[in-house]
XYZ file of C-alpha atoms in Angstrom:
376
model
C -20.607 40.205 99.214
C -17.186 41.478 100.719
C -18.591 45.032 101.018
C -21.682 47.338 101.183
C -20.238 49.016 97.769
C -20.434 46.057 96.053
C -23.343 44.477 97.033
C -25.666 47.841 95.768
C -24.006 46.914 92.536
C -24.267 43.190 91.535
C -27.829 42.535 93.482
C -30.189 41.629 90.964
C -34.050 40.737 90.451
C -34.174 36.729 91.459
C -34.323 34.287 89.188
C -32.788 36.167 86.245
C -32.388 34.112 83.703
C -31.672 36.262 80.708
C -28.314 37.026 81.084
C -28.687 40.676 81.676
C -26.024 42.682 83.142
C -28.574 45.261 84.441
C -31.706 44.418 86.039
C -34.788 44.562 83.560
C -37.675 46.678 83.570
C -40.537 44.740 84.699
C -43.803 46.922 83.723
C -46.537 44.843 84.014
C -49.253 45.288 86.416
C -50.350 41.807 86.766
C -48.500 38.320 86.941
C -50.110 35.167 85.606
C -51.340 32.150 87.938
C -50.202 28.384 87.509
C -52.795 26.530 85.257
C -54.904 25.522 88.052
C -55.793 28.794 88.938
C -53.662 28.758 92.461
C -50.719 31.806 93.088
C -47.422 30.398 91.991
C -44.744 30.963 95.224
C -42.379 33.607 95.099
C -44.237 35.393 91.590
C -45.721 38.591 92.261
C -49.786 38.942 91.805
C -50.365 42.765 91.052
C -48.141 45.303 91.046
C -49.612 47.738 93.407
C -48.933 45.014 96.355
C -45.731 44.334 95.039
C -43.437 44.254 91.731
C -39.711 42.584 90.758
C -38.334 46.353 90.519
C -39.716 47.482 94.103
C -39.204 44.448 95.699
C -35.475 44.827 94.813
C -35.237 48.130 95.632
C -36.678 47.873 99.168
C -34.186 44.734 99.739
C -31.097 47.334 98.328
C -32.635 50.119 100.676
C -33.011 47.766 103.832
C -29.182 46.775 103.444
C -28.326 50.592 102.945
C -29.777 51.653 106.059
C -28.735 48.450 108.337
C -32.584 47.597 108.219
C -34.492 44.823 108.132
C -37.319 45.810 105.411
C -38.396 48.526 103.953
C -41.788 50.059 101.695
C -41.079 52.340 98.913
C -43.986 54.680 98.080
C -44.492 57.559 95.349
C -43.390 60.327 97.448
C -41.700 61.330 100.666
C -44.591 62.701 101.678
C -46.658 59.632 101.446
C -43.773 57.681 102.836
C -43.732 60.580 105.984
C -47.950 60.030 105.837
C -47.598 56.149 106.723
C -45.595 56.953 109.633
C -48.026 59.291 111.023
C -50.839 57.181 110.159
C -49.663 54.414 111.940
C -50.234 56.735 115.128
C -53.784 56.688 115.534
C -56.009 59.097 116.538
C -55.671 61.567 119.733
C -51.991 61.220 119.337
C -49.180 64.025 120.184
C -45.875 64.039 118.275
C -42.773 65.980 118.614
C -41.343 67.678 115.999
C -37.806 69.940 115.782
C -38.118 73.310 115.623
C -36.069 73.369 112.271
C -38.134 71.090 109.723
C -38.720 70.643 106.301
C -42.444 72.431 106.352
C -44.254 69.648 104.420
C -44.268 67.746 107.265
C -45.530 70.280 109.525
C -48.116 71.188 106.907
C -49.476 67.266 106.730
C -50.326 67.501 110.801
C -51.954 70.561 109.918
C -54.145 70.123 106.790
C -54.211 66.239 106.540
C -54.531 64.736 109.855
C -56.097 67.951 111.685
C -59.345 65.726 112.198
C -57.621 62.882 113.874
C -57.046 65.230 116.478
C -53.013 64.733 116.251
C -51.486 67.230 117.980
C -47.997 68.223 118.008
C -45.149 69.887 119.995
C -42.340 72.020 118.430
C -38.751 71.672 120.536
C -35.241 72.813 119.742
C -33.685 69.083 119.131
C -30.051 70.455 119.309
C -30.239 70.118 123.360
C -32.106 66.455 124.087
C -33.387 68.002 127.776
C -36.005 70.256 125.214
C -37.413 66.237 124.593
C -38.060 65.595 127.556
C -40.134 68.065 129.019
C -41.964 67.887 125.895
C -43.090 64.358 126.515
C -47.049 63.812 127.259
C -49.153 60.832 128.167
C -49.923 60.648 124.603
C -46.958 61.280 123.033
C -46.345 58.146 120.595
C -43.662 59.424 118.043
C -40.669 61.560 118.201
C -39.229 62.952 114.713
C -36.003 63.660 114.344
C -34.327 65.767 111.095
C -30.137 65.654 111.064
C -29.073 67.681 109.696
C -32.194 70.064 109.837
C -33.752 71.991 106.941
C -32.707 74.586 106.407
C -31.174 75.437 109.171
C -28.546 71.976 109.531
C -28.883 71.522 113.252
C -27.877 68.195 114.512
C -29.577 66.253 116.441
C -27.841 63.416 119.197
C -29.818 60.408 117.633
C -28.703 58.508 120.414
C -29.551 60.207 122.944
C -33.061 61.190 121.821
C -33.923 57.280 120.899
C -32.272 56.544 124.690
C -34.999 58.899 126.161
C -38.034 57.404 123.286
C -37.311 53.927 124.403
C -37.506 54.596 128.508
C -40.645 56.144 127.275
C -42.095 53.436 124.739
C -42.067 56.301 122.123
C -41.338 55.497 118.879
C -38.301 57.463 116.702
C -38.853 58.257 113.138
C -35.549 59.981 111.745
C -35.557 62.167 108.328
C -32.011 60.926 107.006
C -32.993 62.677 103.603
C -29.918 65.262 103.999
C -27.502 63.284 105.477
C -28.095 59.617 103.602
C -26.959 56.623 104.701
C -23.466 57.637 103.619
C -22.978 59.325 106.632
C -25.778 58.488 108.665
C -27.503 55.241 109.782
C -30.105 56.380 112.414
C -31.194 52.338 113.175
C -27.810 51.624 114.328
C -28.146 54.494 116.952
C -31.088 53.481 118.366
C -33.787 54.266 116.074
C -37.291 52.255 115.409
C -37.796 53.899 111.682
C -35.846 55.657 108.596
C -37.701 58.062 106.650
C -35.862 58.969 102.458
C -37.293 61.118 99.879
C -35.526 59.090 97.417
C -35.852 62.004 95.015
C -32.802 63.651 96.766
C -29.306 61.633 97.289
C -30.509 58.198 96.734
C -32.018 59.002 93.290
C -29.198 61.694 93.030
C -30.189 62.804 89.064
C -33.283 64.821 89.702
C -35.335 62.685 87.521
C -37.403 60.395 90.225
C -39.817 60.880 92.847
C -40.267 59.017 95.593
C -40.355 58.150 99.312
C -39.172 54.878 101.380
C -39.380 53.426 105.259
C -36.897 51.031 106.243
C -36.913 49.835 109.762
C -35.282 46.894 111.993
C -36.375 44.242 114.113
C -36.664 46.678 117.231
C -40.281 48.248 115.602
C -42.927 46.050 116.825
C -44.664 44.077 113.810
C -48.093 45.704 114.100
C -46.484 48.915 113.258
C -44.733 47.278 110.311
C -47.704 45.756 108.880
C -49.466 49.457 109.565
C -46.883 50.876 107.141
C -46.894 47.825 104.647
C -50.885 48.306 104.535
C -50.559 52.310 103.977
C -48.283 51.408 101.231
C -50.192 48.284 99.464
C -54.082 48.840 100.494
C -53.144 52.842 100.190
C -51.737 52.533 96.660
C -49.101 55.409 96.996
C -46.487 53.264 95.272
C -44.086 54.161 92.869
C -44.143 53.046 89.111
C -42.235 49.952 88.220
C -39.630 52.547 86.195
C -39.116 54.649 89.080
C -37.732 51.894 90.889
C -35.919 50.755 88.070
C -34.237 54.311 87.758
C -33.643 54.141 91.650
C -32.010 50.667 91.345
C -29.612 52.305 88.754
C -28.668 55.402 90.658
C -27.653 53.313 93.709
C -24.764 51.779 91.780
C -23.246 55.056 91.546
C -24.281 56.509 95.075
C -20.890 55.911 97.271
C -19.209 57.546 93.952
C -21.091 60.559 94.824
C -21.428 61.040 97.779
C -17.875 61.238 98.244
C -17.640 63.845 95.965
C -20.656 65.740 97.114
C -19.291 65.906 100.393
C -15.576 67.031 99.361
C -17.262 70.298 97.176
C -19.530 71.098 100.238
C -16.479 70.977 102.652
C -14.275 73.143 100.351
C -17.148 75.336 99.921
C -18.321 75.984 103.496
C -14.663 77.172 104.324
C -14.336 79.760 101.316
C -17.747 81.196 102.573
C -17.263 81.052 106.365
C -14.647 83.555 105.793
C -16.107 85.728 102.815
C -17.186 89.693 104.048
C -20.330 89.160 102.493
C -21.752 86.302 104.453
C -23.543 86.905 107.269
C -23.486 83.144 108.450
C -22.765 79.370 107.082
C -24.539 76.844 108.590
C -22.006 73.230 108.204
C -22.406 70.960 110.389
C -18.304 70.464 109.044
C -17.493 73.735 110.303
C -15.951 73.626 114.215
C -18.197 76.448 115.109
C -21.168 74.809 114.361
C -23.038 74.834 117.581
C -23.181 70.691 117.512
C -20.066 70.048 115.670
C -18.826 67.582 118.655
C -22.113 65.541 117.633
C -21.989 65.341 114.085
C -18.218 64.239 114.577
C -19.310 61.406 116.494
C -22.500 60.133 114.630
C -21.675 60.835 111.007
C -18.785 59.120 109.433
C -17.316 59.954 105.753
C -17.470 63.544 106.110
C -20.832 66.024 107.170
C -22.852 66.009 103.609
C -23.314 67.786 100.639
C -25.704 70.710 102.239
C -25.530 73.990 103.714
C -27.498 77.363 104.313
C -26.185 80.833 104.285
C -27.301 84.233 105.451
C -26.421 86.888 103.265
C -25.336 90.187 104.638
C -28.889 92.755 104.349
C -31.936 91.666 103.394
C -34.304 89.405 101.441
C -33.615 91.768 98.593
C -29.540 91.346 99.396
C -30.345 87.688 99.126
C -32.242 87.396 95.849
C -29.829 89.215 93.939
C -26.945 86.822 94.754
C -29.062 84.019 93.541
C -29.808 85.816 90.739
C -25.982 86.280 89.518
C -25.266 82.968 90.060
C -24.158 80.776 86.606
C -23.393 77.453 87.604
C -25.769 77.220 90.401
C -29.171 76.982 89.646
C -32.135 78.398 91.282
C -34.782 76.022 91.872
C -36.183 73.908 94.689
C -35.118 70.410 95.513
C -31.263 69.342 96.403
C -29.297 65.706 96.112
C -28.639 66.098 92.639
C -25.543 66.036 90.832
C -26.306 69.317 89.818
C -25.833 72.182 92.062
C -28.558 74.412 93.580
C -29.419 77.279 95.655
C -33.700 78.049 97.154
C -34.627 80.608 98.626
C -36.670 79.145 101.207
C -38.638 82.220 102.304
C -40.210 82.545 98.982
C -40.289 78.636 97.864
C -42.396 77.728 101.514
C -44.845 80.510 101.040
C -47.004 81.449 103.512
C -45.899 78.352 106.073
C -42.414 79.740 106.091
C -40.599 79.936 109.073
C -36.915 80.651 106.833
C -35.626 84.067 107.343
C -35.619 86.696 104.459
C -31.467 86.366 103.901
C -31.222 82.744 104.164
C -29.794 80.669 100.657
C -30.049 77.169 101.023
C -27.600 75.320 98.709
C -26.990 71.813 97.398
C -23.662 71.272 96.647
C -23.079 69.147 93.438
C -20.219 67.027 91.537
C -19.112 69.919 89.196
C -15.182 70.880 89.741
C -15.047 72.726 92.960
C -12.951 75.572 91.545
C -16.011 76.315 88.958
C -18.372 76.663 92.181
C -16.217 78.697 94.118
C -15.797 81.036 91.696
C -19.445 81.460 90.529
C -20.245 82.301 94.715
C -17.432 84.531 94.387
C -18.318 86.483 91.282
C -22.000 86.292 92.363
C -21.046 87.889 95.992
C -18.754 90.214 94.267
């Protein structure tokens, strides 16, 4: 295929013989023998070790990412679970101190008996890495841009340090998507998508994937493969399906996900009413020299902003808002604001005035002016 574009589009499920323009739906759960009883090469056996719809979808995925192979799962929380369950007991990870708090709470409440301990650092300076490093540490993960916060992280730098170490580096590329990031090609051993964000881009699928390359050693691939297949957190045959489809249309939007954020960020970086707006776009962002040089096509479709006053300040801008909806999750063509304070609960670290927004594909002028009607 003469490009990356193209490829996403015209892969299909191999042999297709039907003459279908679109990959079909494969649904079944099990996949006849050949008359003597023996597994027929190249057919599937059961669909919770692997189907035609997954299989392509991991092969689309790997190529995405620049990876080698990749295992889709049900979640991005079971696909962030394989990672850490590859670790072993009595292990130490290092986490950034900005984080989606799922994965914080599965340390906490899933794996608290394996005695996995972990190590929060500020990943915006890579020195804060290396003091954190133990005898034990065996996995380094890396979000960039952060949530909610959008620090960035120098991928390359951190997986320079890992691999003097023999650590391993798991990157988060939910926010930024391959689009703009590819964490492998800077040094990385593994890729970590909820697929429910930009890949799946219509908020209509759930689901997690791990791609990695040939620099993760194969016992650690097979540990992830086994989670996957022997764990059963796999995602239905029409999740993938719906996943295959939205990856025809993901350059499409990305582009214009990124162009609204952009034009965004600068109409609220100079509004009275904003406290802050984190971009990793803007040139004061504190790592804006970083994202520059490790994400291409632009700096993504999210942001955060601090609201002038309080948590009360904050709620009734989201409140007034028309076109942006209030509800928790982000990638989707639609736009949205959280307020991450009250949507993390109890394990939130977010601040009271902090709005978290993902910036859709409606006209730009129409989101502008709802912020600036809602502010007013």
């Amino acid at each position: 295929m003469a490009s990356l574009e193209t490829a996403l589009i015209h892969q299909h499920i191999s042999p297709e013989i039907s003459g279908a323009v679109v990959p079909p739906l494969v649904q079944s759960t099990t996949f006849c023998r050949d008359p003597k009883g023996d597994f027929i090469e190249g057919r599937d056996i059961y669909t919770r070790a692997s189907n035609p719809n997954r299989r392509l979808l991991e092969n689309k995925l790997a190529l995405l990412e620049k990876g080698t192979d990749a295992a889709c799962f049900a979640s991005g929380q079971a696909a962030t679970m394989s990672i850490f369950h590859s670790l072993g007991q009595n292990s130490h990870v290092i986490l950034p101190d900005d984080i989606y708090y799922g994965t914080r709470v599965i340390l906490e409440n899933l794996y608290k008996n394996w005695n996995i301990e972990y190590t929060v650092v500020d990943m915006a300076n890579s020195i804060n890495i290396e003091k954190a490093i133990r005898p034990n540490t065996k996995l380094v993960w890396i979000e960039s841009p952060s949530n909610p916060c959008l620090k960035i992280a120098d991928i390359a730098t951190i997986t320079d340090i890992c691999t003097q170490n023999r650590i391993l580096t798991a990157v988060d590329n939910t926010w930024s998507s391959p689009y703009f990031t590819n964490p492998l090609a800077l040094g990385a051993d593994i890729v970590m998508h909820s697929t429910t964000k930009y890949l799946g881009g219509h908020s209509d699928i759930l689901g997690g994937a791990v791609i990695w390359g040939d620099k993760l050693e194969a016992d650690k691939a097979q540990s992830i493969k086994d989670y996957q297949s022997i764990g059963g957190g796999v995602p239905s045959p029409y999740d993938c399906w719906l996943l295959n489809r939205s990856l025809s249309t993901f350059f499409v939007r990305m582009a214009k996900h990124n162009s609204n954020a952009a034009e965004l960020a600068n109409f609220l970086s100079t509004h009275p009413k904003i406290e802050r707006v984190y971009y990793p776009g803007l040139v004061n962002h504190q790592n804006h020299e970083i994202a520059k040089k490790q994400m291409t096509n632009g700096f993504g479709g999210m942001m955060s902003i601090l609201i002038k006053g309080d948590e009360k300040n904050c709620l009734a801008v989201a409140s007034k808002l028309k076109v942006f909806q209030h509800a928790t999750s982000l990638g989707g063509v639609e736009s949205l604001v959280d307020h991450r304070r009250t949507a993390e609960g109890v394990h939130s670290v977010s601040v009271g005035n902090l709005l978290r927004i993902s910036v859709g594909i409606e006209n730009i002028e129409d989101l502008i002016e709802d912020f600036a009607q809602a502010l007013s």
